[in-house]
Short mmCIF file of C-alpha atoms and ligand atoms in Angstrom, two decimals:
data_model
loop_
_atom_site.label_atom_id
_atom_site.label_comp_id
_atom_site.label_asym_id
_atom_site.label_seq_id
_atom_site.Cartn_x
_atom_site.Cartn_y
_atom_site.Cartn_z
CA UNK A 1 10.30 -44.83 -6.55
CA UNK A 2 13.30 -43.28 -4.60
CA UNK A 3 13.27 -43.73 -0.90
CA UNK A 4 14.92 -40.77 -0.03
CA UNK A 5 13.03 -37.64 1.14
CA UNK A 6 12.48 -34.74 -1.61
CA UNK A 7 14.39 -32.25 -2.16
CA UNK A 8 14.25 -29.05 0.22
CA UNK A 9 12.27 -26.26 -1.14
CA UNK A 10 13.95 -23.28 -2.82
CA UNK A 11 15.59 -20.83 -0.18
CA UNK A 12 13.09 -18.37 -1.64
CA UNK A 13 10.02 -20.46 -0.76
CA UNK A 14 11.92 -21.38 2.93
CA UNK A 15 12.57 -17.77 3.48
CA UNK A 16 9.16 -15.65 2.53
CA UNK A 17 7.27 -14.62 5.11
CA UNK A 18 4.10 -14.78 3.91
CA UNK A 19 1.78 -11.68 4.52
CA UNK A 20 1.16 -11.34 8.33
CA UNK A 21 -1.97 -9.10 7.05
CA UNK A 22 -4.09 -11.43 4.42
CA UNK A 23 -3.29 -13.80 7.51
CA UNK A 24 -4.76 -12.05 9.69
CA UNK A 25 -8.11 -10.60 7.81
CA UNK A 26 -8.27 -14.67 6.65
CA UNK A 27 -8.32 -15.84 10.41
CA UNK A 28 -10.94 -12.71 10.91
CA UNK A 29 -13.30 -14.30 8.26
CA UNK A 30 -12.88 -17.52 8.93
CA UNK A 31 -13.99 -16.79 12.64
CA UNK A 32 -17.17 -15.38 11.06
CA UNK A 33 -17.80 -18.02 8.86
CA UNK A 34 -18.02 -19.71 12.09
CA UNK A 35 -20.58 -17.89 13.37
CA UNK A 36 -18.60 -16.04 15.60
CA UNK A 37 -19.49 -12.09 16.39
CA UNK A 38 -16.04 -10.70 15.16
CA UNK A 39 -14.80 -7.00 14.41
CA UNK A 40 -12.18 -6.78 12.09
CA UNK A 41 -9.94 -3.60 11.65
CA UNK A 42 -7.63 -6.12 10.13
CA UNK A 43 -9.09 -5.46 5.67
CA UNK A 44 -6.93 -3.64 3.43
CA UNK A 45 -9.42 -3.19 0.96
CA UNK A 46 -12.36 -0.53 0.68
CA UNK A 47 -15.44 -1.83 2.12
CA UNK A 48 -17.21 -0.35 -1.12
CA UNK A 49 -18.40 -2.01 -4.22
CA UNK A 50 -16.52 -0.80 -7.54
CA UNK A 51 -18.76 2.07 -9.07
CA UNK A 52 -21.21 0.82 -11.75
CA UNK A 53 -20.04 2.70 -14.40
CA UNK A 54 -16.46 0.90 -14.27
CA UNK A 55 -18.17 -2.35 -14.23
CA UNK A 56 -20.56 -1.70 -17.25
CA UNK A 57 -17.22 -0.98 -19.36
CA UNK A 58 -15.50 -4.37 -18.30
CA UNK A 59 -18.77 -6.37 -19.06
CA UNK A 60 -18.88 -4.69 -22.34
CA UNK A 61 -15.70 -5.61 -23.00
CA UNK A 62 -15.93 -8.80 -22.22
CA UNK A 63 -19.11 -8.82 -24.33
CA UNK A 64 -17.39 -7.40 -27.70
CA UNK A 65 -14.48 -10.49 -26.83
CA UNK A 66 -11.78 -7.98 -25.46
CA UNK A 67 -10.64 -11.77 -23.80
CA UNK A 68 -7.22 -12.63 -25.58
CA UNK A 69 -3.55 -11.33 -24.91
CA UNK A 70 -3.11 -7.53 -24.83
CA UNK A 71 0.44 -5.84 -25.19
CA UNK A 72 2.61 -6.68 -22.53
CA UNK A 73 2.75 -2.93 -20.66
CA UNK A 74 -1.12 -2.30 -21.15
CA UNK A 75 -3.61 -1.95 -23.90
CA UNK A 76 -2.45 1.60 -25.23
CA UNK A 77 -5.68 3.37 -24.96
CA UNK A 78 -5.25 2.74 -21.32
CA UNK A 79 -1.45 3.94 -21.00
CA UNK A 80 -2.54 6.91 -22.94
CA UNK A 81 -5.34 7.57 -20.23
CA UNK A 82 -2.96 6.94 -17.42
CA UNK A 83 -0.74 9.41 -19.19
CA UNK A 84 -2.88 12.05 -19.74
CA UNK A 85 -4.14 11.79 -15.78
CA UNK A 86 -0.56 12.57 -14.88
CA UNK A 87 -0.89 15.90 -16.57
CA UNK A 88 -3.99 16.48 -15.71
CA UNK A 89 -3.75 15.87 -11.67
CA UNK A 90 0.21 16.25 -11.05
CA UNK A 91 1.65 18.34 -14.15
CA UNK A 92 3.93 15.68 -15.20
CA UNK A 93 4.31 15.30 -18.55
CA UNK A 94 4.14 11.55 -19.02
CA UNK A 95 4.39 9.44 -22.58
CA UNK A 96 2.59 6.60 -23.01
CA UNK A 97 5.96 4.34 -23.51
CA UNK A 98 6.40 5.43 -19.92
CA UNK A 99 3.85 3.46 -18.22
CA UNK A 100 3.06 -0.12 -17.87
CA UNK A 101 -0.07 -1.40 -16.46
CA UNK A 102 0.61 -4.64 -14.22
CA UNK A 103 -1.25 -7.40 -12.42
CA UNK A 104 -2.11 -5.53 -9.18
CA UNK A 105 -0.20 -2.69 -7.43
CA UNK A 106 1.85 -5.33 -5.66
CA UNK A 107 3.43 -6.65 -8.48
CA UNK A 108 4.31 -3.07 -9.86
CA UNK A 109 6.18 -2.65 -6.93
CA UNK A 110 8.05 -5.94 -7.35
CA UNK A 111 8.74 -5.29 -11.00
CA UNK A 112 10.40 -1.67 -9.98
CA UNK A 113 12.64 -3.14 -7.75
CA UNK A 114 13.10 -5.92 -9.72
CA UNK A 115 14.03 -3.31 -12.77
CA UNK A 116 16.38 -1.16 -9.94
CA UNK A 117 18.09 -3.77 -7.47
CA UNK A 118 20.62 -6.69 -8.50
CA UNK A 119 21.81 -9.49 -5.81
CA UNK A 120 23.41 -7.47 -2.61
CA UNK A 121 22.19 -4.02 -3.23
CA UNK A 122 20.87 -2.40 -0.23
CA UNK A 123 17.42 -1.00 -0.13
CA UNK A 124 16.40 1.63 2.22
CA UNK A 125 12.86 1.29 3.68
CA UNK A 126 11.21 3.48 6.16
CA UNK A 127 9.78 1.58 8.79
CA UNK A 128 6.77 1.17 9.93
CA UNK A 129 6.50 -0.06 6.18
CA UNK A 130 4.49 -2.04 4.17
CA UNK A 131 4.52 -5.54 5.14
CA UNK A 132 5.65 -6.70 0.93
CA UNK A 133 8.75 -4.10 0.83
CA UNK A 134 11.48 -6.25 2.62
CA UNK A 135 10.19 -9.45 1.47
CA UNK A 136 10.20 -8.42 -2.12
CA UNK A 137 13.78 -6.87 -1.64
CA UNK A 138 14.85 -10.37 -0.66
CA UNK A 139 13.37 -11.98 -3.40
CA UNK A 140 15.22 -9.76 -5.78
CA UNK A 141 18.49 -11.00 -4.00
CA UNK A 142 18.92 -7.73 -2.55
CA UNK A 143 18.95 -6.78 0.83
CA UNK A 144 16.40 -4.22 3.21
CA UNK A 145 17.76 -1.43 5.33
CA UNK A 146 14.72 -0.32 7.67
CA UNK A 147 14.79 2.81 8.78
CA UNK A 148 12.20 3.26 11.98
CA UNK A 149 10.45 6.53 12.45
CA UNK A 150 8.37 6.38 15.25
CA UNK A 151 4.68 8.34 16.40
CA UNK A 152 6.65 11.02 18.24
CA UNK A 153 8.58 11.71 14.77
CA UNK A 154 4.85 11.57 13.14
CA UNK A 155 6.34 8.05 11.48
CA UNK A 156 8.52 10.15 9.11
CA UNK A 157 11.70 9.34 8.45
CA UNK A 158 13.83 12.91 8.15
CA UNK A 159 16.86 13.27 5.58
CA UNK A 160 19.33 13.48 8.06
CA UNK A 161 17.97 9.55 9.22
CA UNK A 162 18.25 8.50 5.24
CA UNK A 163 21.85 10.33 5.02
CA UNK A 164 23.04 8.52 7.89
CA UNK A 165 21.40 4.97 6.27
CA UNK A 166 23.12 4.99 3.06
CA UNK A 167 26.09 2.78 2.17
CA UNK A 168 27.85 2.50 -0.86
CA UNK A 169 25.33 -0.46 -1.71
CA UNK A 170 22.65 1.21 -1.51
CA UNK A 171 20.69 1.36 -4.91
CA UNK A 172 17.05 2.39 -4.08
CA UNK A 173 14.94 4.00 -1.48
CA UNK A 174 11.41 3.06 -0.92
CA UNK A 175 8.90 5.74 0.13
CA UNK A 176 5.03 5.48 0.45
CA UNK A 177 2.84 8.58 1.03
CA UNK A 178 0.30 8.44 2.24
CA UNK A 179 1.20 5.12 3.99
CA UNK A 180 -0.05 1.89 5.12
CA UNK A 181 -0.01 1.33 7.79
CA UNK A 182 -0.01 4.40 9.42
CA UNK A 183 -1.68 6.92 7.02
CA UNK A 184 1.38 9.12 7.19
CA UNK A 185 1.76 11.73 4.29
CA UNK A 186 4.75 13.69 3.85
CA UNK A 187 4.83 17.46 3.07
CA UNK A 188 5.94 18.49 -0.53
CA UNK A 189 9.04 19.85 1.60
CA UNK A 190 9.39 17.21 3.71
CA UNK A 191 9.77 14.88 0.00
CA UNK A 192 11.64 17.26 -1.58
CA UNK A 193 14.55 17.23 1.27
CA UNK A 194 13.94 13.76 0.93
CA UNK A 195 14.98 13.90 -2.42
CA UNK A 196 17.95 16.20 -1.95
CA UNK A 197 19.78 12.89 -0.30
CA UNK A 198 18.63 10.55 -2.74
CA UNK A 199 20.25 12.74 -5.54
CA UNK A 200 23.35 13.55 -3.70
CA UNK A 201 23.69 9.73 -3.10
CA UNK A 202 22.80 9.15 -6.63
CA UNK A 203 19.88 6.02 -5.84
CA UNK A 204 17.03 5.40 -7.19
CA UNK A 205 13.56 5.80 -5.59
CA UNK A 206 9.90 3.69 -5.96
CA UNK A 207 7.20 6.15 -4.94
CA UNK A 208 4.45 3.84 -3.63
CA UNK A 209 1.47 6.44 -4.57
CA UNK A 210 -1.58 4.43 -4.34
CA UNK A 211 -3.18 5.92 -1.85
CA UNK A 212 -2.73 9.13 -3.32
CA UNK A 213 -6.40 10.11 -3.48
CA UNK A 214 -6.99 8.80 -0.32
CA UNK A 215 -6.38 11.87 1.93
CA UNK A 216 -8.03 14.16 4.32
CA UNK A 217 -7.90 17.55 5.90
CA UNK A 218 -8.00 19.12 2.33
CA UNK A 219 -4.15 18.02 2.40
CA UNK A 220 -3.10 17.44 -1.33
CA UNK A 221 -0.40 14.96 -1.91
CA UNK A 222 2.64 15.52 -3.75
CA UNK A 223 4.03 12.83 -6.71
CA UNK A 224 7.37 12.78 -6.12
CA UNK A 225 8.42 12.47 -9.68
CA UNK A 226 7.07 16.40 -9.91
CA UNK A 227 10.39 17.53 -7.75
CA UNK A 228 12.46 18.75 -10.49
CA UNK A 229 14.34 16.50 -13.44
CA UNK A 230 16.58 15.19 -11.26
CA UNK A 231 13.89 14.16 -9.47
CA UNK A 232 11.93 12.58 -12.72
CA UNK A 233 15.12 10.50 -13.97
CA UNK A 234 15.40 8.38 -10.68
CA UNK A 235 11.72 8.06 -9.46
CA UNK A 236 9.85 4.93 -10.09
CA UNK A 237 6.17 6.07 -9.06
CA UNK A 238 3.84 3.13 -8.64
CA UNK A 239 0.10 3.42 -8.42
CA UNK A 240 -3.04 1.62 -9.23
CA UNK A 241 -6.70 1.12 -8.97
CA UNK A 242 -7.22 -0.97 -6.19
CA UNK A 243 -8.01 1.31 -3.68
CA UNK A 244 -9.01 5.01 -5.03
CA UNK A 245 -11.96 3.19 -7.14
CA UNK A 246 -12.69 -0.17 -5.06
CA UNK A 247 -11.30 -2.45 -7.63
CA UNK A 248 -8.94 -4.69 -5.44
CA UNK A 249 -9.62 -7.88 -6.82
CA UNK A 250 -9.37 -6.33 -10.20
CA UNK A 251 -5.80 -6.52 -10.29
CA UNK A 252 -4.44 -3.61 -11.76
CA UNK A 253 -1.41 -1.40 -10.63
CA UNK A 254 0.11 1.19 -13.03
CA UNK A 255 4.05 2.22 -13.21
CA UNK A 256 5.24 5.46 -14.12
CA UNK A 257 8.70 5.94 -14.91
CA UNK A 258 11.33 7.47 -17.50
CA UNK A 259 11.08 5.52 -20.52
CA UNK A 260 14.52 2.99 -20.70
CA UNK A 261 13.07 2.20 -16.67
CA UNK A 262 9.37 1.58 -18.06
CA UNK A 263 11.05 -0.71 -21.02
CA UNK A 264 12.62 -2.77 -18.67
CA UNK A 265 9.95 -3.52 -16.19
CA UNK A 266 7.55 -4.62 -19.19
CA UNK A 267 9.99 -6.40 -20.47
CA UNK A 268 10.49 -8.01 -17.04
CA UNK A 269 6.67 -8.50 -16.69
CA UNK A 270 6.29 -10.01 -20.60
CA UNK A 271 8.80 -12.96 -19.00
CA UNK A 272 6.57 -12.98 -15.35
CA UNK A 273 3.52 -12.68 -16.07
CA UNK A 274 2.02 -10.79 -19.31
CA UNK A 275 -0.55 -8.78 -19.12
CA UNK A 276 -2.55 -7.82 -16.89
CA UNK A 277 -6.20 -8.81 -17.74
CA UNK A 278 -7.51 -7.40 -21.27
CA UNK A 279 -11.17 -6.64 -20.34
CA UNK A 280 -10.17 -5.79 -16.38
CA UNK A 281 -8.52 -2.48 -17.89
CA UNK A 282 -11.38 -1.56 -20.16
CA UNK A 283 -13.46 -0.87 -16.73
CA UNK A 284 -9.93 0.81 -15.45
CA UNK A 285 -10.12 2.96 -18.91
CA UNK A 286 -13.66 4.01 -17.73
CA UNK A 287 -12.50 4.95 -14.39
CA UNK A 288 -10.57 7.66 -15.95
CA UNK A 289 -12.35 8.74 -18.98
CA UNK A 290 -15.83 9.29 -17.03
CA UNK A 291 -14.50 11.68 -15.14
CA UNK A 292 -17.46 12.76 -13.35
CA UNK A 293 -18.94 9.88 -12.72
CA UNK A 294 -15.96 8.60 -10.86
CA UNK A 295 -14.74 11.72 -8.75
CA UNK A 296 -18.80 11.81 -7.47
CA UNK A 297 -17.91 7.86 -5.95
CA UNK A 298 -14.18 9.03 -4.84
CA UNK A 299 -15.82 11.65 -2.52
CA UNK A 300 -18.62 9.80 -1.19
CA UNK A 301 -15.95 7.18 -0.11
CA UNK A 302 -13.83 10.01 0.92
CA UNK A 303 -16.78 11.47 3.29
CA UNK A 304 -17.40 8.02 4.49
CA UNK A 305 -13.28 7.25 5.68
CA UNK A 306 -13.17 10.61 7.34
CA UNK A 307 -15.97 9.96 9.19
CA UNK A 308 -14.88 7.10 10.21
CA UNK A 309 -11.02 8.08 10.81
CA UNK A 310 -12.63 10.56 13.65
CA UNK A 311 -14.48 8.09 15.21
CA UNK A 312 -11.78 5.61 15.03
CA UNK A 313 -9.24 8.50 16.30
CA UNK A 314 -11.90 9.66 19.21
CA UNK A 315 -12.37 6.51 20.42
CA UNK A 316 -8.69 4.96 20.57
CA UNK A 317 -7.75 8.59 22.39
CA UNK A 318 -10.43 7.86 24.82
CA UNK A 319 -8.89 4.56 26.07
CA UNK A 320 -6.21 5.11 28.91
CA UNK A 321 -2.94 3.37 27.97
CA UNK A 322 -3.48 4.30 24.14
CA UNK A 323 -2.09 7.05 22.02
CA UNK A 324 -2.99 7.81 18.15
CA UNK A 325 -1.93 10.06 16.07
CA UNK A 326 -4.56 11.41 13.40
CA UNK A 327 -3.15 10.23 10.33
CA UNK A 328 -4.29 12.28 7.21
CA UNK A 329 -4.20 9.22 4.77
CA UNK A 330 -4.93 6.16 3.56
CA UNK A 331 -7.43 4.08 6.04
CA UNK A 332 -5.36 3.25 8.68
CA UNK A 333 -4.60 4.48 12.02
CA UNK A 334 -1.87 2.87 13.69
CA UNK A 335 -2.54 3.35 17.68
CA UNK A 336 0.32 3.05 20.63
CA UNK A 337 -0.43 0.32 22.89
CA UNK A 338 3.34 -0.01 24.36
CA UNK A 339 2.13 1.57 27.94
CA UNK A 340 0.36 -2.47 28.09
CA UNK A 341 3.77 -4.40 28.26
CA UNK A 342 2.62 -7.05 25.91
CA UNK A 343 4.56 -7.70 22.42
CA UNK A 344 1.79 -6.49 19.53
CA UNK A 345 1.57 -10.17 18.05
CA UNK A 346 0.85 -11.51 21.80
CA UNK A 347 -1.73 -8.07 22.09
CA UNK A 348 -3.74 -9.64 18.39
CA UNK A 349 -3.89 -12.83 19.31
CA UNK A 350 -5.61 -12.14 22.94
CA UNK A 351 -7.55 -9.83 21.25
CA UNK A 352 -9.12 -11.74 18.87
CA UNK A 353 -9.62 -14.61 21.40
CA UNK A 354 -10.90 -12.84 24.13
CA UNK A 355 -12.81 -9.92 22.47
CA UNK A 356 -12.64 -10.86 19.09
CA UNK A 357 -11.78 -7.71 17.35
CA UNK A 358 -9.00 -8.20 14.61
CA UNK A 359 -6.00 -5.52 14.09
CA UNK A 360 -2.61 -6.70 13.02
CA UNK A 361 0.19 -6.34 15.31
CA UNK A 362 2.78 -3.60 14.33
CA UNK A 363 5.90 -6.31 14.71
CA UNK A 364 4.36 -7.62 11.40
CA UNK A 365 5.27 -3.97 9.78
CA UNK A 366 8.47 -3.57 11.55
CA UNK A 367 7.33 -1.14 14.54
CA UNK A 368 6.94 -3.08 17.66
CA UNK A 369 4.33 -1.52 20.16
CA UNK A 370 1.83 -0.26 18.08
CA UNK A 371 -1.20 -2.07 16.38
CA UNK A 372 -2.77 -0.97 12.76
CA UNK A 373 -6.39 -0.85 12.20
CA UNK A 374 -8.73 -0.45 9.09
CA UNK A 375 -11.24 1.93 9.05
CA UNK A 376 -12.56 0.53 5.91
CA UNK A 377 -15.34 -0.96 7.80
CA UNK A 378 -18.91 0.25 9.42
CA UNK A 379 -19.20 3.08 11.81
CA UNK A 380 -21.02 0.16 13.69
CA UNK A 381 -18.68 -2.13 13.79
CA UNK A 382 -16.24 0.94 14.62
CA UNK A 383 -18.43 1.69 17.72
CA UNK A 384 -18.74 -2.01 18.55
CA UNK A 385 -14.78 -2.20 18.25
CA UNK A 386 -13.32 0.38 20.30
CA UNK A 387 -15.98 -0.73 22.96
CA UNK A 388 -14.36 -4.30 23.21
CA UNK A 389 -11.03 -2.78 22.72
CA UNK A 390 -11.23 -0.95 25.76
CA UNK A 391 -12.58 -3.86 27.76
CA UNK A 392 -9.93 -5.39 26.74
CA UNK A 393 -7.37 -2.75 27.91
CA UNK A 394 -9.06 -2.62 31.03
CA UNK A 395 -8.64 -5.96 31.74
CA UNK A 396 -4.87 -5.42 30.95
CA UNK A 397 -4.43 -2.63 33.22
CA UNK A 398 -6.53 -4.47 36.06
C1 PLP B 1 1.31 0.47 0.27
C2 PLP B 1 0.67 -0.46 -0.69
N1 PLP B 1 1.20 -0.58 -1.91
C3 PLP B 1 0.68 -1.40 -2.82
C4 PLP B 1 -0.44 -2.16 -2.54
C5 PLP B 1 -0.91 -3.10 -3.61
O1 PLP B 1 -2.21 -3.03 -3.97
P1 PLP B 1 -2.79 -3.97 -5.09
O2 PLP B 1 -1.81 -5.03 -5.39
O3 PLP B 1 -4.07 -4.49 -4.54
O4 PLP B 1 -3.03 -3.08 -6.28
C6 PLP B 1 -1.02 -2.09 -1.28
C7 PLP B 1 -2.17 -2.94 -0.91
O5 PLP B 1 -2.43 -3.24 0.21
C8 PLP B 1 -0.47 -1.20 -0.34
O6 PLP B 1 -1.00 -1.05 0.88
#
């Protein structure tokens, strides 16, 4: 055996920062599994179970031995679904050959940047963003451009900000409406002059959708690939069904994008991973063929998040020092806490210790002075929350 020390890891594995939120909902539940009395605002998940009728399909499948490899992009009944719900909801007229069904929303997104960005392209990301954007743009070789909008700008990033990011390197812009973390959803004008800059600059865009569904308000959002053809030949829209229909561990994120673009990130995906699992998108086929069934669970959950966003939004107002702005999507809210003096990871951690109530720190998504918090979680543990939180504030401001 050789006596010298191993290798170093790959600059890839040295250089990922792995995600600050999983981190911080896994130190949540580990606290509990210890017994301890914890509310966490920390999950990115919907604290509902997947609806039934979803779950018959899947064991169905599984029963009639849908269990072997699938094609690469998505069984085709699926794609044709997906498809056909583009029409339907959006009035995009989308071909099967231009969607691909992938392991998880996540890895859509990795795949359309992989498909859009070579080594030392620049990618533009408004900030505060989701905590995978950058880190995937590095592992594509290719380099992220943050671009902070802050609460007082509704954290919107306006074209004139874009304009004034682009470089000659630049190959893609990122946006996500509504967002996590801070349930931000753009206007259909606000996109579209968006869009205007992304034309004139000639780069492509990923349209992180999923939380499409997810809004309140009676807002309706806007898929960006609906802006025109110009608009259509450079969006990459990415979606899935982790969080309109519960099915996060399901795995299952969906790409829609002009057909050459859709090629290419299967054909990336049939060298990454294949696909994504055979009987998982027989339940995902149910989600959108029992149409009913499945809108009735979307607006229960709907009813139950903007209950909850109020609450969430009443209480953080009430606590002097904070300020939060009622975000119309997603189930986030992503409060000021800047008036405290204390960095947002330093806020967390003497949070959790002292009060223990989880939230992730805003450094994490690239917008120091601000915290995000879930409200994917009980009205009671809501209630409980808010009242630590402010104890905690208190003590702060003592
Ligand atoms: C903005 C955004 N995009 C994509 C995803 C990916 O979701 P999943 O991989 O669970 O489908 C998430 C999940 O947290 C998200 O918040």
């Amino acid at each position: 055996m050789s006596s010298e020390p191993l290798p170093p890891l790959s600059t890839w594995a040295r250089n990922i920062a792995p995600s600050p939120t999983l981190a911080v909902d896994a130190k949540a539940k580990a606290l509990m599994a210890a017994g301890e009395d914890v509310c966490s605002f920390a999950a990115g998940e919907p604290d509902f179970d997947t609806p039934q009728h979803i779950k018959d399909a899947c064991i169905a499948a599984l029963q009639a031995g849908k269990t072997k490899y699938v094609a690469t992009a998505g069984i085709e009944e699926l794609r044709k679904a997906i498809a056909e719900s583009y029409a339907a909801n959006v009035g995009l007229g989308v071909a099967p050959a231009q969607v691909v069904v992938s392991p998880g929303g996540k890895f859509t997104c990795y795949l359309a940047i992989m498909a859009t960005c070579s080594p030392g392209d620049e990618v533009i990301i408004p900030a505060p963003y989701w905590v995978s954007y950058p880190e995937m743009v590095k592992l594509a070789g290719a380099v992220p451009r943050p671009v902070l909008a802050t609460d007082k700008a509704g954290f919107k990033i306006r074209p004139e900000d874009l304009e004034a990011a682009v470089t000659p390197r630049t190959r893609l812009l990122i946006l996500n409406s509504p967002s996590n973390p801070t349930g931000a959803v753009y206007t259909r004008a606000e996109l579209q002059a968006l869009m205007d800059v992304a034309v004139r600059k000639n780069l492509y865009v990923l349209s992180d959708e999923i939380y499409e569904k997810l809004v309140y308000d009676g807002l309706k959002t806007t898929c960006l690939a609906t802006l025109g053809p110009e608009a259509e030949a450079r969006t990459l829209v990415a979606s899935g069904f982790s969080k309109t229909y519960s099915m996060t561990g399901w795995r299952l994120g969906t790409l829609v994008a002009p057909a050459p673009i859709a090629k290419a990130a299967a054909e990336l995906q049939s060298q990454m991973s294949s696909n994504a699992t055979s009987f998982a998108q027989y339940g995902a086929l149910a989600a959108l063929r029992e149409k009913e069934k499945t809108a009735a669970s979307l607006e229960r959950m709907l009813a139950a998040f903007d209950r909850r966003r109020r609450l969430l939004h009443a209480g953080l107002t009430a606590i002097p020092g904070v300020s939060c702005v009622l975000a119309q999507g997603a189930f986030y809210l992503f409060p000021n806490i800047s008036s405290f003096g204390l960095g947002s990871m330093e806020f967390c951690e003497r949070l959790l210790e002292r009060e223990k109530v989880a939230a992730v720190p805003g450094s994490a998504f690239g917008a120091e002075g601000y915290l995000r918090l879930s409200y994917a979680t009980s009205d009671e543990i809501i209630t409980k929350g808010i009242a630590r939180l402010a104890n905690f504030c208190g003590s702060l401001k003592a």
